Structures are given as structure tokens and as C-alpha cells.
């Protein structure tokens, strides 16, 4: 009797199960109704059943005394199409949207005597994404896995045959770490704090060193954003005005801010806080005309609010934590304004006047909500203002007037806490508009006292010159006889 080989091996898959062979015999009664032929009978002392148990030669008589040493090694990578795989180490953090697959490769190697019924089992706290690849080692394996409630995956893989010294089974598995898995129902309050991986290698016979049989790793999950804001320099960069203090004309400005999320995570919610100088003391020199639909000030949407659509795509609404008080965002905006004030004062030329949010000017803070900003998407905010031309004309001592608004982006850390990576510095930008006076409208005014002073000065200068010439003898005539002799001499010659 030949034992059928299993996947090219000289032994069956299970070499420890006893092979039982059983033999029976019996007498078959005669089919003829002839009493001359009698059927024999079997003595009651005769055993008609023979059972023999046969064992395979495993080079070890008892499974409990055959000692091996299994070593479990696990290697993991974070995968995303078009991105270089990230090797998972002890300090690796999984950022939402940075990867969508977790590749887990388990390698079980036998370091000593033959290992029987070697297996690897474990659990990963997310669902399986692709089929298991169990035949990457010298010995193949068979795997079963299940995902109860789709929140975790339990894996059990067994070697197809014994593992001789230095032989191994190697299994590669892929798990889902996409946004939908890490944030169930897109509810940030239910966002996973970590992905846990637990694996263990085991066998039927003794393991001489169980310290290398287990693997556990916790990968922290966080949201991370690289958010930038910049002012569009092209819109309302330079505006000319007339030096007319009685003008009723309004100068229209558009201050455009562009918010960009460079990821890797999507940005569920933030605020852009824009400070706008509107008055000085009790004089109002500017007013807000139009805002995007998601912008408010004084806690409510203004009457002239625009209904223009955002430039970013809208996705599923999120269940977000309660909003913080507006005063916090106001303080952040005012702090950024003070920072820009100090920067402006250092470079302020004497021929220019800077109108910006500081102690001299009263400002309004506008809060613009930004929702669901995906990786590499932009959100544009246009603030339309009217500046009173007559108020600019009153500032005659300046050749140019620079008008600035300031925008800061609120760090989502104040809402989501440890779920996100806090920003290292404030994200802010400034938008400047230069007002230049029309030269043809400038009327030069001369003070009467300057004219009087100049006349007296010129007269005094003339008197001084005359005195000096008189002292030098410029006005003294020569003697009369000398003049007559000179005349006679001239006549004689002629």
C-alpha cells in the first residue's frame, strides 16, 4: 500500500494521526436448498475482526518529546496607489487618507527539529481587503479568516506539512485602512484611535523557545493637514483715487484668499478669520459689501451675503463636535493682526501710510466656515469692500496709502483634540491694496505766512548785499578833474 503524497511531500499532511487498518472475514451461506451439503460454522473462539494501527516514522516517538523552535517575524507596509510604500515601525503613525491598505506578511520559520502542525493565528482590528497569499514560503499553508461585525479579522493559517529545520511558511495579507474603515459612518466621534495587530505561531510538538512566537503592534491613527492660505496679489492690487474731499465716490475692493489643503488627510472643518479695518476713531472709511455664503460677522449672516457656491466639492456631512465660542477665533485673529502690525512698522516708509488692524484703526472680524476640504483641493474666499474716496483724499501728507486685511486659519485641534496633529505655527496671510492719488487732482496750497516770510527774507538779503557793495566802494565816484583829463585825452586822440 502506497501512501499518497501531499503537494509533492513524501508524507501526508498529518503525520501524527494514526493510520488504522481493519480486516474482517465471514462465511457466506450456500444458496442451494440441498440438505446433502451442509454449511460450515465458525467457532465462537475465532476472532473475525483484525484491527492494526500503524504510525509514520517521524524520527520522534512521542510528539511531546520532539522539540522544535518556531520563530515568528511580521513585516508591515502602508500602501496607496502612486505612493512609495511606508514601512511600519514602532513609532509609525497612520494618517487618514495617507494609505488605504495595510500589508501584513507573517514568516514562521523552524530553527530546530521537525515541526508538526505548525500554524499562525491572530487578529487585526480592521477588515480583510484582499485574498490571502499563503504560499510564499518553502512550505505551503492553508488559511481561514472571518470578520465578525466587519470591525476586525481573525486569521488561522496551518502549514500543509511538517517544517523541517530552516523551512518556513510565509503568508501575506491585506487589510482595509481606508477612510470609511477608520471613521465609521464618517462620524469623527467614532474615529478609530489605533489599528491593533496580534499574531502568534504555534505547533503540535514542544517549542524550545516561546519568546519569539508572539507579535503585537499598535499603530496610532490621526488626522493630519498641511493647510496653507495665500492672498491673491492680482485682484485689487493698485487703485487710483482723486484728491477730492467732497467726493461721494466709493472705491470697490476685492480681497481674495485661497485656502489649500495639502493633506494627507481631508479637512472636515475649519474657520478662516479675516480682520478688516473699517474706521478710525469715529470716522468710517470703509464698509463690507458682499461675503460668501459661509461667512458671518457679529454672529449672524449679513443681509448682503452672496449665495455663490464654494469652489470645493461637497461630500457627506459630518457629525461634528460642538463649535467653540467665537471669542476664541476673534482672539486668534487679533493676535495675528498684532504680528502683522509689528512686521509692517519695521518697513513703513515715510511717504506711505499703512491702514491695518492696530491700535489706530477699528476692525471687524469675519468668520468663514470651510467644510470637507479634500487633499489638494482649494477653497476661495472673496471679500468685497467699498472704501470712501473722500477719506483717502483727506490724507494729503502721504503719497501712497496701503490698505491691508489679514486672514488666519483656525487649527482643527481645538475641536478634535488628540485625533489630529496640531499645527506647529499659525497659518495666516495678508492682502494689501495700494491707493495712488491722481496727480492731476492734486491742488498745491501755499501758506500766506510762507509768502510773507519769503518776501521779508528776500528784502533783507538785498539790503545785506547793498551794504557789502557800499563797504567795498562800489558806489564811490572818482574825482572830477581825473574824469575831465580822461575826456580831453580821448578827444586829442581823435
Coordinates of C-alpha atoms in Angstrom, one line a residue, residues 91-409:
X91 CA 6.7 54.9 16.0
X92 CA 4.8 54.9 12.7
X93 CA 1.5 56.9 12.7
X94 CA -1.3 56.1 10.3
X95 CA -2.7 59.3 8.9
X96 CA -6.2 59.1 7.5
X97 CA -6.1 59.1 3.6
X98 CA -2.3 58.6 3.5
X99 CA -2.8 54.9 2.8
X100 CA -5.7 52.6 2.0
X101 CA -4.1 49.2 2.5
X102 CA -2.2 47.6 5.3
X103 CA 0.1 44.8 4.1
X104 CA 0.9 42.2 6.8
X105 CA 3.4 39.5 6.0
X106 CA 4.0 36.7 8.6
X107 CA 7.0 34.5 8.3
X108 CA 7.2 31.4 10.5
X109 CA 10.5 29.5 10.4
X110 CA 11.5 26.4 12.2
X111 CA 15.0 26.6 13.7
X112 CA 15.4 23.1 15.3
X113 CA 14.0 19.6 14.8
X114 CA 11.0 18.9 12.6
X115 CA 7.8 20.9 13.5
X116 CA 4.4 19.3 13.1
X117 CA 1.1 21.1 12.6
X118 CA 2.8 24.5 12.6
X119 CA 0.3 27.3 12.4
X120 CA 0.0 31.0 12.8
X121 CA -3.1 32.8 14.1
X122 CA -4.0 36.3 15.0
X123 CA -6.4 39.2 14.9
X124 CA -6.2 42.6 13.1
X125 CA -8.7 45.3 14.2
X126 CA -10.0 46.0 10.7
X127 CA -11.5 44.0 7.8
X128 CA -9.7 42.0 5.2
X129 CA -9.4 43.7 1.9
X130 CA -7.9 41.1 -0.5
X131 CA -7.4 37.4 -0.6
X132 CA -4.6 35.9 1.5
X133 CA -1.5 34.8 -0.3
X134 CA -0.3 31.7 1.8
X135 CA 2.3 30.1 -0.4
X136 CA 5.2 32.5 -0.3
X137 CA 7.4 30.2 1.9
X138 CA 9.2 26.9 1.3
X139 CA 6.1 25.1 2.6
X140 CA 2.6 26.0 1.6
X141 CA -0.2 26.9 4.0
X142 CA -4.0 26.9 4.1
X143 CA -5.8 29.8 5.7
X144 CA -9.2 30.6 7.0
X145 CA -10.4 34.0 8.2
X146 CA -13.5 35.6 9.4
X147 CA -14.6 39.2 10.2
X148 CA -17.3 39.4 12.8
X149 CA -19.2 42.7 12.5
X150 CA -16.6 43.9 9.9
X151 CA -14.6 45.5 12.7
X152 CA -11.8 43.0 13.0
X153 CA -10.4 40.0 11.2
X154 CA -9.5 36.7 12.8
X155 CA -6.9 34.6 10.8
X156 CA -5.9 31.0 11.2
X157 CA -3.3 29.5 8.8
X158 CA -1.8 26.0 9.1
X159 CA 1.2 24.5 7.3
X160 CA 0.4 21.9 4.7
X161 CA 3.1 19.6 6.0
X162 CA 5.8 19.4 8.6
X163 CA 8.5 22.0 8.8
X164 CA 12.0 20.7 8.7
X165 CA 14.9 22.7 10.0
X166 CA 15.1 26.1 8.4
X167 CA 11.9 25.6 6.4
X168 CA 9.1 28.2 6.7
X169 CA 5.6 29.2 5.9
X170 CA 5.1 32.8 4.7
X171 CA 1.7 34.4 4.4
X172 CA 0.8 37.9 3.0
X173 CA -2.5 39.5 4.0
X174 CA -4.0 42.9 3.0
X175 CA -6.3 44.9 5.3
X176 CA -8.6 47.8 4.7
X177 CA -7.4 51.1 6.3
X178 CA -9.4 53.4 4.1
X179 CA -11.2 56.5 5.4
X180 CA -14.6 54.6 5.7
X181 CA -13.0 51.9 7.9
X182 CA -11.1 54.3 10.1
X183 CA -14.0 56.7 10.5
X184 CA -17.2 54.5 10.7
X185 CA -20.2 56.3 9.3
X186 CA -17.9 59.3 8.7
X187 CA -18.6 60.3 12.3
X188 CA -15.4 61.7 13.8
X189 CA -16.6 60.9 17.3
X190 CA -16.3 57.2 16.3
X191 CA -12.9 57.5 14.7
X192 CA -10.6 54.7 15.5
X193 CA -7.7 55.6 17.8
X194 CA -5.5 52.8 16.5
X195 CA -5.1 49.7 14.4
X196 CA -4.0 46.7 16.5
X197 CA -2.2 43.7 15.1
X198 CA -1.7 40.5 17.1
X199 CA -0.1 37.3 15.8
X200 CA 1.1 34.0 17.3
X201 CA 3.0 31.0 16.0
X202 CA 2.2 27.5 17.4
X203 CA 2.8 23.8 16.7
X204 CA 1.8 20.4 18.0
X205 CA 5.1 19.4 19.5
X206 CA 7.2 21.2 22.0
X207 CA 8.7 24.7 21.3
X208 CA 12.1 25.2 22.8
X209 CA 11.8 29.0 22.9
X210 CA 8.4 30.6 23.0
X211 CA 9.7 34.1 23.4
X212 CA 9.9 34.5 19.6
X213 CA 6.4 33.2 18.9
X214 CA 4.3 36.3 19.5
X215 CA 4.0 39.7 17.8
X216 CA 1.9 42.7 18.8
X217 CA 1.8 46.2 17.4
X218 CA -0.4 49.2 17.8
X219 CA -0.5 51.8 15.0
X220 CA -1.9 55.1 16.1
X221 CA -4.5 56.7 13.8
X222 CA -4.6 60.5 13.4
X223 CA -5.7 63.2 11.0
X224 CA -3.0 65.4 9.6
X225 CA -3.3 68.5 7.4
X226 CA -0.8 70.8 5.7
X227 CA -3.0 73.8 5.2
X228 CA -1.8 77.0 3.5
X229 CA -3.5 80.3 2.9
X230 CA -2.4 83.0 0.5
X231 CA -3.8 86.2 -0.8
X232 CA -4.4 86.7 -4.5
X233 CA -2.0 89.6 -5.4
X234 CA -3.7 90.3 -8.8
X235 CA -7.1 91.3 -7.5
X236 CA -7.3 95.0 -6.3
X237 CA -3.5 95.3 -6.2
X238 CA -3.4 99.0 -7.0
X239 CA -6.3 101.5 -7.1
X240 CA -6.2 105.2 -8.1
X241 CA -8.2 107.8 -6.4
X242 CA -8.9 111.6 -6.8
X243 CA -7.8 114.1 -4.1
X244 CA -11.4 115.4 -3.7
X245 CA -12.5 115.7 -0.1
X246 CA -16.1 116.3 -1.3
X247 CA -16.3 113.1 -3.4
X248 CA -19.2 110.7 -2.9
X249 CA -17.5 108.0 -5.0
X250 CA -16.8 104.5 -3.5
X251 CA -13.7 102.5 -4.4
X252 CA -14.6 98.8 -4.8
X253 CA -12.0 96.3 -3.5
X254 CA -12.0 92.5 -3.7
X255 CA -9.7 90.8 -1.2
X256 CA -9.4 87.2 -2.2
X257 CA -7.9 84.5 0.0
X258 CA -7.2 81.0 -1.2
X259 CA -7.1 78.1 1.3
X260 CA -5.3 74.9 0.2
X261 CA -5.2 71.6 1.9
X262 CA -2.1 69.6 1.0
X263 CA -3.2 66.7 3.2
X264 CA -2.6 63.9 3.5
X265 CA -6.0 63.8 5.4
X266 CA -9.2 65.5 4.3
X267 CA -10.1 68.6 6.3
X268 CA -13.6 68.2 7.8
X269 CA -14.0 71.6 9.3
X270 CA -12.1 74.9 10.0
X271 CA -12.6 78.6 10.0
X272 CA -10.8 81.4 8.2
X273 CA -10.8 84.5 10.4
X274 CA -10.4 87.7 8.4
X275 CA -9.8 91.1 10.1
X276 CA -10.9 94.2 8.1
X277 CA -10.1 97.8 9.1
X278 CA -13.3 99.9 8.7
X279 CA -12.9 103.0 10.8
X280 CA -10.5 105.3 12.6
X281 CA -11.8 106.9 15.8
X282 CA -15.4 107.9 14.9
X283 CA -14.7 108.2 11.2
X284 CA -15.8 105.3 8.9
X285 CA -13.7 105.0 5.8
X286 CA -14.7 101.5 4.5
X287 CA -17.7 99.1 4.6
X288 CA -18.3 95.4 3.8
X289 CA -20.4 95.0 0.7
X290 CA -20.6 91.2 0.0
X291 CA -19.4 88.0 1.6
X292 CA -19.5 84.3 0.6
X293 CA -22.5 82.4 2.0
X294 CA -20.4 80.6 4.7
X295 CA -19.0 83.8 6.1
X296 CA -20.5 85.7 9.1
X297 CA -19.8 88.5 11.5
X298 CA -21.4 89.8 14.6
X299 CA -22.6 86.2 14.9
X300 CA -25.0 86.3 12.0
X301 CA -25.0 86.3 8.2
X302 CA -25.1 89.8 6.8
X303 CA -28.0 91.0 4.7
X304 CA -25.9 91.5 1.6
X305 CA -24.4 88.0 1.8
X306 CA -23.7 86.4 -1.6
X307 CA -25.1 82.9 -2.4
X308 CA -22.2 82.0 -4.7
X309 CA -21.1 78.3 -4.4
X310 CA -17.8 77.3 -3.0
X311 CA -15.1 76.1 -5.4
X312 CA -14.7 72.9 -3.5
X313 CA -16.7 69.7 -4.0
X314 CA -19.3 68.9 -1.3
X315 CA -19.2 65.4 0.3
X316 CA -21.0 63.7 3.1
X317 CA -22.0 65.8 6.0
X318 CA -20.1 65.1 9.3
X319 CA -21.3 64.7 12.8
X320 CA -19.0 67.2 14.4
X321 CA -18.3 68.1 18.0
X322 CA -20.0 71.4 19.2
X323 CA -18.4 74.6 17.9
X324 CA -16.2 76.7 20.2
X325 CA -17.1 80.2 21.1
X326 CA -16.5 82.9 18.5
X327 CA -14.4 84.9 21.0
X328 CA -11.6 82.3 20.7
X329 CA -11.4 82.8 17.0
X330 CA -11.5 86.5 17.4
X331 CA -8.5 86.4 19.8
X332 CA -6.6 84.3 17.3
X333 CA -7.3 86.8 14.5
X334 CA -6.3 89.8 16.7
X335 CA -3.1 88.1 17.7
X336 CA -2.2 87.5 14.1
X337 CA -3.1 91.2 13.3
X338 CA -0.7 92.3 16.1
X339 CA 2.0 90.2 14.5
X340 CA 1.5 91.7 11.1
X341 CA 1.4 95.2 12.7
X342 CA 4.9 94.8 14.0
X343 CA 6.1 93.5 10.6
X344 CA 4.6 96.5 8.8
X345 CA 6.0 99.1 11.2
X346 CA 9.6 97.9 10.5
X347 CA 9.3 98.5 6.8
X348 CA 7.0 101.6 6.8
X349 CA 8.3 104.3 4.6
X350 CA 7.8 108.0 5.4
X351 CA 6.0 108.7 2.1
X352 CA 3.4 106.0 2.8
X353 CA 0.6 105.4 5.2
X354 CA -0.5 101.9 6.2
X355 CA -4.1 101.2 7.1
X356 CA -4.2 98.0 9.0
X357 CA -5.7 96.4 12.2
X358 CA -3.8 98.0 15.1
X359 CA -4.4 100.5 17.9
X360 CA -5.3 103.3 15.5
X361 CA -7.9 101.6 13.4
X362 CA -11.1 99.7 14.4
X363 CA -11.6 96.3 12.7
X364 CA -14.3 93.8 12.0
X365 CA -13.6 90.1 12.3
X366 CA -15.3 87.8 9.7
X367 CA -15.6 84.1 10.3
X368 CA -15.7 81.9 7.1
X369 CA -16.5 78.3 7.6
X370 CA -14.7 75.7 5.4
X371 CA -16.1 72.2 5.3
X372 CA -14.9 68.9 3.8
X373 CA -11.7 70.2 2.0
X374 CA -10.2 67.2 0.3
X375 CA -6.5 66.6 -0.3
X376 CA -5.1 69.1 -2.8
X377 CA -8.3 71.0 -3.0
X378 CA -8.7 74.7 -2.7
X379 CA -11.4 77.0 -1.2
X380 CA -11.6 80.6 -2.4
X381 CA -13.0 83.4 -0.2
X382 CA -13.8 86.8 -1.8
X383 CA -14.5 89.7 0.5
X384 CA -15.9 92.8 -1.4
X385 CA -15.4 96.2 0.2
X386 CA -16.1 99.8 -0.6
X387 CA -13.6 102.5 0.5
X388 CA -14.7 106.1 0.8
X389 CA -12.7 108.2 -1.7
X390 CA -13.1 111.4 0.3
X391 CA -11.5 109.8 3.4
X392 CA -8.4 109.0 1.4
X393 CA -8.3 112.5 -0.1
X394 CA -8.1 113.9 3.5
X395 CA -4.7 112.2 4.0
X396 CA -2.8 114.8 2.0
X397 CA 0.6 114.3 3.6
X398 CA 1.0 110.8 2.1
X399 CA 2.0 110.0 -1.5
X400 CA 0.6 106.4 -1.2
X401 CA -1.9 104.7 1.1
X402 CA -1.6 101.0 1.8
X403 CA -4.7 99.1 2.9
X404 CA -4.4 95.6 4.4
X405 CA -6.7 92.8 5.6
X406 CA -5.4 89.8 7.5
X407 CA -6.6 86.2 7.5
X408 CA -5.8 83.3 9.9
X409 CA -6.9 79.7 9.7

